[in-house]
Structures are given as structure tokens and as C-alpha cells.
Short mmCIF file of C-alpha atoms in Angstrom, two decimals:
data_model
loop_
_atom_site.label_atom_id
_atom_site.label_comp_id
_atom_site.label_asym_id
_atom_site.label_seq_id
_atom_site.Cartn_x
_atom_site.Cartn_y
_atom_site.Cartn_z
CA SER D 172 177.06 221.76 28.95
CA ALA D 173 176.15 222.50 32.60
CA VAL D 174 176.46 220.58 35.83
CA ILE D 175 173.48 221.19 38.07
CA SER D 176 173.29 220.17 41.78
CA GLN D 177 169.90 219.90 43.49
CA LYS D 178 169.28 219.46 47.21
CA PRO D 179 167.60 217.56 48.76
CA SER D 180 167.64 214.58 46.42
CA ARG D 181 164.63 213.17 48.25
CA ASP D 182 162.49 214.01 51.25
CA ILE D 183 159.34 212.74 53.06
CA CYS D 184 157.18 215.59 54.44
CA GLN D 185 154.06 215.98 56.49
CA ARG D 186 150.97 217.60 55.11
CA GLY D 187 150.84 221.33 55.76
CA THR D 188 154.54 221.89 55.91
CA SER D 189 156.88 223.68 53.39
CA LEU D 190 160.00 222.50 51.80
CA THR D 191 162.70 224.49 49.93
CA ILE D 192 164.66 222.90 47.07
CA GLN D 193 168.02 224.38 46.10
CA CYS D 194 169.59 224.42 42.63
CA GLN D 195 173.21 225.32 41.98
CA VAL D 196 174.69 225.55 38.47
CA ASP D 197 178.49 225.38 37.75
CA SER D 198 178.39 228.28 35.44
CA GLN D 199 176.34 231.56 34.98
CA VAL D 200 173.17 231.08 33.04
CA THR D 201 170.39 233.42 32.01
CA MET D 202 167.57 230.97 31.78
CA MET D 203 166.69 228.71 34.77
CA PHE D 204 163.49 226.76 34.98
CA TRP D 205 161.63 224.61 37.53
CA TYR D 206 159.70 221.58 36.36
CA ARG D 207 157.45 219.11 38.08
CA GLN D 208 157.04 215.47 37.16
CA GLN D 209 154.05 213.74 38.83
CA PRO D 210 154.08 209.90 38.97
CA GLY D 211 153.58 208.39 35.51
CA GLN D 212 153.29 211.84 33.88
CA SER D 213 155.40 213.98 31.61
CA LEU D 214 157.25 217.04 32.78
CA THR D 215 155.31 220.27 33.41
CA LEU D 216 156.95 223.65 33.60
CA ILE D 217 156.17 225.48 36.91
CA ALA D 218 158.01 228.76 36.25
CA THR D 219 160.95 230.52 34.86
CA ALA D 220 163.31 231.89 37.53
CA ASN D 221 164.50 235.42 36.59
CA GLN D 222 167.58 236.96 38.17
CA GLY D 223 166.70 240.28 39.74
CA SER D 224 163.01 240.05 39.15
CA GLU D 225 159.95 238.01 40.02
CA ALA D 226 159.62 234.50 38.59
CA THR D 227 157.31 233.93 35.63
CA TYR D 228 154.71 231.36 36.41
CA GLU D 229 152.89 229.05 34.03
CA SER D 230 149.18 228.58 33.97
CA GLY D 231 147.97 226.65 37.06
CA PHE D 232 150.91 227.61 39.30
CA VAL D 233 151.00 230.58 41.58
CA ILE D 234 153.66 232.40 43.64
CA ASP D 235 151.92 231.76 46.99
CA LYS D 236 152.16 228.02 46.46
CA PHE D 237 155.60 227.88 44.68
CA PRO D 238 157.73 230.88 45.72
CA ILE D 239 160.98 231.09 43.78
CA SER D 240 164.16 233.00 44.43
CA ARG D 241 166.96 233.68 42.06
CA PRO D 242 169.58 235.84 43.86
CA ASN D 243 172.33 235.41 41.21
CA LEU D 244 173.02 233.71 37.82
CA THR D 245 174.11 230.38 39.34
CA PHE D 246 171.63 229.67 42.12
CA SER D 247 167.81 229.34 42.61
CA THR D 248 165.36 227.90 45.12
CA LEU D 249 161.82 226.62 44.80
CA THR D 250 159.64 226.30 47.81
CA VAL D 251 156.63 224.06 47.89
CA SER D 252 154.32 225.62 50.44
CA ASN D 253 151.55 224.11 52.54
CA MET D 254 152.05 220.72 50.99
CA SER D 255 149.41 218.11 50.29
CA PRO D 256 149.80 214.50 49.07
CA GLU D 257 149.01 215.84 45.54
CA ASP D 258 152.34 217.66 45.65
CA SER D 259 154.20 214.36 45.74
CA SER D 260 156.38 214.60 42.62
CA ILE D 261 159.85 214.87 41.30
CA TYR D 262 160.84 218.58 41.11
CA LEU D 263 163.48 219.39 38.58
CA CYS D 264 165.78 222.34 38.03
CA SER D 265 166.75 223.08 34.46
CA VAL D 266 169.01 225.46 32.49
CA VAL D 267 169.44 226.29 28.86
CA THR D 268 172.93 226.77 27.51
CA GLY D 269 174.60 227.28 24.17
CA TYR D 270 173.44 228.70 20.85
CA ALA D 271 171.40 225.57 20.08
CA GLY D 272 169.31 225.98 23.29
CA GLU D 273 170.12 222.68 24.85
CA LEU D 274 168.36 221.81 28.05
CA PHE D 275 170.19 220.46 31.05
CA PHE D 276 168.59 219.06 34.21
CA GLY D 277 169.62 218.54 37.80
CA GLU D 278 169.29 215.21 39.46
CA GLY D 279 165.82 215.94 40.73
CA SER D 280 164.25 216.22 44.20
CA ARG D 281 161.79 213.48 44.88
CA LEU D 282 159.15 214.66 47.36
CA THR D 283 156.66 212.50 49.13
CA VAL D 284 153.95 214.14 51.19
CA LEU D 285 152.14 212.04 53.74
CA LYS Z 174 149.20 223.44 20.98
CA GLN Z 175 152.14 221.06 20.57
CA GLU Z 176 151.48 217.50 21.50
CA VAL Z 177 154.33 214.85 21.81
CA THR Z 178 153.61 211.13 21.66
CA GLN Z 179 156.07 208.35 22.33
CA ILE Z 180 155.51 204.80 21.17
CA PRO Z 181 155.87 202.17 22.55
CA ALA Z 182 155.27 203.08 26.18
CA ALA Z 183 157.46 200.20 27.27
CA LEU Z 184 159.83 197.92 25.57
CA SER Z 185 161.78 194.83 26.70
CA VAL Z 186 164.52 193.44 24.57
CA PRO Z 187 167.34 190.94 24.99
CA GLU Z 188 170.89 192.27 25.35
CA GLY Z 189 172.66 192.95 22.02
CA GLU Z 190 169.58 193.76 20.06
CA ASN Z 191 169.30 196.98 18.02
CA LEU Z 192 166.13 198.93 18.83
CA VAL Z 193 164.21 202.06 17.67
CA LEU Z 194 162.25 204.32 19.91
CA ASN Z 195 159.69 206.67 18.36
CA CYS Z 196 158.58 210.21 18.97
CA SER Z 197 155.85 212.07 17.05
CA PHE Z 198 154.79 215.73 17.44
CA THR Z 199 151.83 217.62 16.03
CA ASP Z 200 153.29 221.00 15.06
CA SER Z 201 156.27 220.90 12.70
CA ALA Z 202 157.34 224.45 13.45
CA ILE Z 203 159.98 223.48 15.90
CA TYR Z 204 163.21 224.99 17.01
CA ASN Z 205 164.94 221.74 17.94
CA LEU Z 206 164.27 218.32 19.41
CA GLN Z 207 166.11 216.69 22.26
CA TRP Z 208 166.29 213.12 23.58
CA PHE Z 209 166.82 212.40 27.26
CA ARG Z 210 167.44 209.43 29.47
CA GLN Z 211 165.82 209.22 32.95
CA ASP Z 212 166.71 206.59 35.55
CA PRO Z 213 163.99 205.82 38.19
CA GLY Z 214 163.38 208.77 40.48
CA LYS Z 215 166.23 210.73 39.02
CA GLY Z 216 166.70 213.79 36.76
CA LEU Z 217 167.05 213.81 33.00
CA THR Z 218 170.34 213.26 31.16
CA SER Z 219 170.61 214.90 27.73
CA LEU Z 220 171.50 212.33 25.08
CA LEU Z 221 171.19 214.18 21.74
CA LEU Z 222 169.89 217.45 20.46
CA ILE Z 223 168.83 217.82 16.83
CA GLN Z 224 168.40 221.39 15.48
CA SER Z 225 165.53 221.99 13.19
CA SER Z 226 167.89 222.32 10.17
CA GLN Z 227 169.52 218.92 10.82
CA ARG Z 228 168.30 215.44 9.86
CA GLU Z 229 170.27 213.38 12.40
CA GLN Z 230 172.77 213.38 15.18
CA THR Z 231 174.96 210.55 16.43
CA SER Z 232 176.71 209.87 19.76
CA GLY Z 233 178.38 206.47 20.26
CA ARG Z 234 175.77 203.73 19.98
CA LEU Z 235 173.01 206.31 19.69
CA ASN Z 236 171.57 207.90 16.55
CA ALA Z 237 168.62 210.27 16.40
CA SER Z 238 166.91 211.36 13.34
CA LEU Z 239 164.36 214.07 12.65
CA ASP Z 240 161.73 214.41 9.95
CA LYS Z 241 160.02 217.68 10.53
CA SER Z 242 157.61 217.44 7.64
CA SER Z 243 156.08 214.24 9.02
CA GLY Z 244 156.40 215.19 12.69
CA ARG Z 245 158.65 212.38 13.66
CA SER Z 246 161.88 211.52 15.34
CA THR Z 247 163.52 208.22 16.09
CA LEU Z 248 166.18 207.23 18.53
CA TYR Z 249 168.17 204.20 17.39
CA ILE Z 250 170.18 202.31 20.02
CA ALA Z 251 172.68 199.81 18.61
CA ALA Z 252 173.81 196.69 20.48
CA SER Z 253 171.72 197.35 23.51
CA GLN Z 254 173.19 196.64 27.02
CA PRO Z 255 171.52 196.20 30.41
CA GLY Z 256 172.89 199.57 31.40
CA ASP Z 257 170.69 201.14 28.75
CA SER Z 258 167.63 200.18 30.81
CA ALA Z 259 165.92 203.49 31.60
CA THR Z 260 163.09 205.70 30.42
CA TYR Z 261 163.81 207.72 27.28
CA LEU Z 262 162.08 210.96 26.80
CA CYS Z 263 161.64 213.15 23.72
CA ALA Z 264 161.31 216.97 24.11
CA VAL Z 265 160.26 219.31 21.40
CA HIS Z 266 161.30 223.01 21.57
CA SER Z 267 159.09 225.34 19.73
CA GLY Z 268 158.68 229.07 19.91
CA GLY Z 269 161.09 230.01 22.73
CA TYR Z 270 162.93 228.43 25.63
CA GLN Z 271 159.71 228.13 27.71
CA LYS Z 272 157.90 226.30 24.96
CA VAL Z 273 159.23 222.81 25.50
CA THR Z 274 156.77 219.90 25.28
CA PHE Z 275 157.81 216.57 26.69
CA GLY Z 276 156.56 213.06 25.87
CA ILE Z 277 155.69 210.70 28.71
CA GLY Z 278 158.59 208.47 27.51
CA THR Z 279 159.38 204.88 26.61
CA LYS Z 280 160.48 202.60 29.42
CA LEU Z 281 163.24 200.34 28.11
CA GLN Z 282 164.36 197.16 29.75
CA VAL Z 283 167.33 195.33 28.37
CA ILE Z 284 167.48 191.78 29.61
CA PRO Z 285 170.91 190.19 30.15
#
């Protein structure tokens, strides 16, 4: 298993500003992911955070809007840039551990953009 | 493209009742299937993971089954308690770690 800490747990932001979410894992992991969950919707993968190289973004998500850092095997950040009300979501950090490929999630960061 | 459907979308039961949550998926070529619990505004807590070669997994009052050929999984909760109230999500892993498809979830309310 893995214990994942995310900060902040929630925030209210103004339109046009940026917010950085931090994700800390209690063990070294190869695979780290960032998801978005919009109100009433399922989870959508934003990107895979790669250690030592640029993140891999899914269709519809771009680096300018969601820059990601992965300085080591236990830590990653996601920045939501130039926010609009449509960015109001829960953002979730996730890792895969074990041979069975089990997914574990952080507590989530609930973002409200006014 | 994998699609995951969870029925019902919401369920309200009296405390002590046994219940079944359903998850169906369109592509049977899966790596594994995972059930999660999500409390309002929070992250996901892993409940059970069933590998593609397995038929079921049990943890305490929870039992999850998998029928790949029919594209179905069920989560059985025995003797439900108010603390079980949450949204339960099904996630299907297929073709690599990035290829995880989530259902929208079933919102469960257990009434004391």
C-alpha cells in the first residue's frame, strides 16, 4: 500500500490566478498520476508525472495549463494555471504499487474558482 | 474504448441490510478491477482489487466478484452500517497503468 498526502485539501481562488498542489508519497514509486474529478463526473486522467523527464499529458490537457513537476520518486506538484470557474474540481494524486497494479489516491484537493 | 457503468446511481437502505452494487464494462480484456469508496469532497480509498484471473475477493463485510466474460462485477456489502454511507466507484484497468476507466459511482446512504 501507499500513504499519499496532498496539500492543500481545499482552496478558493480568484479567476486568472494559479494554484500549485503538492503530493507526497511515503515510499518511492515509479508511476504517479494526476486526475481531475469535476462535479458529478467520473475521474479523468490529466497526466502521468515522470521522474526526470517531462510529464505525459492526456488528450485535452496541455502543459501550459497544467504544468507538473516530479523532482524525485516520492514527490510531485500540479499547477492549475490561469484558472477559470470551469477548473473548479477535485484534483487527485495517485500512485500504482505492487505487482497487481493497485491504485492508491491522496485525499484530494478541492478547488473552487470564483 | 472501455466504458464503465454503475447501477444504481443512488441507493438508500436501512441499517443492517445486505446490498449489492453493480459495475459493468464493455471490453472484457481487462488487467484487473478495483473498487473504491469516496466520501464527499475527498479522495478515493481502495477497498478491493480483483485480478483478471480471479473470480472474487473478500475483505471483512465486503465481497467483490468478477465475471469477465459477461463484463460484470458486483460489490456485496453485508450488514450495512451508517458509516458505510459514501460513493462507491468501480475502476477497470486495461492495457497498462494509464488505461484506467472509472464509473461515475453509486451513492449509498445507510439509514440508522
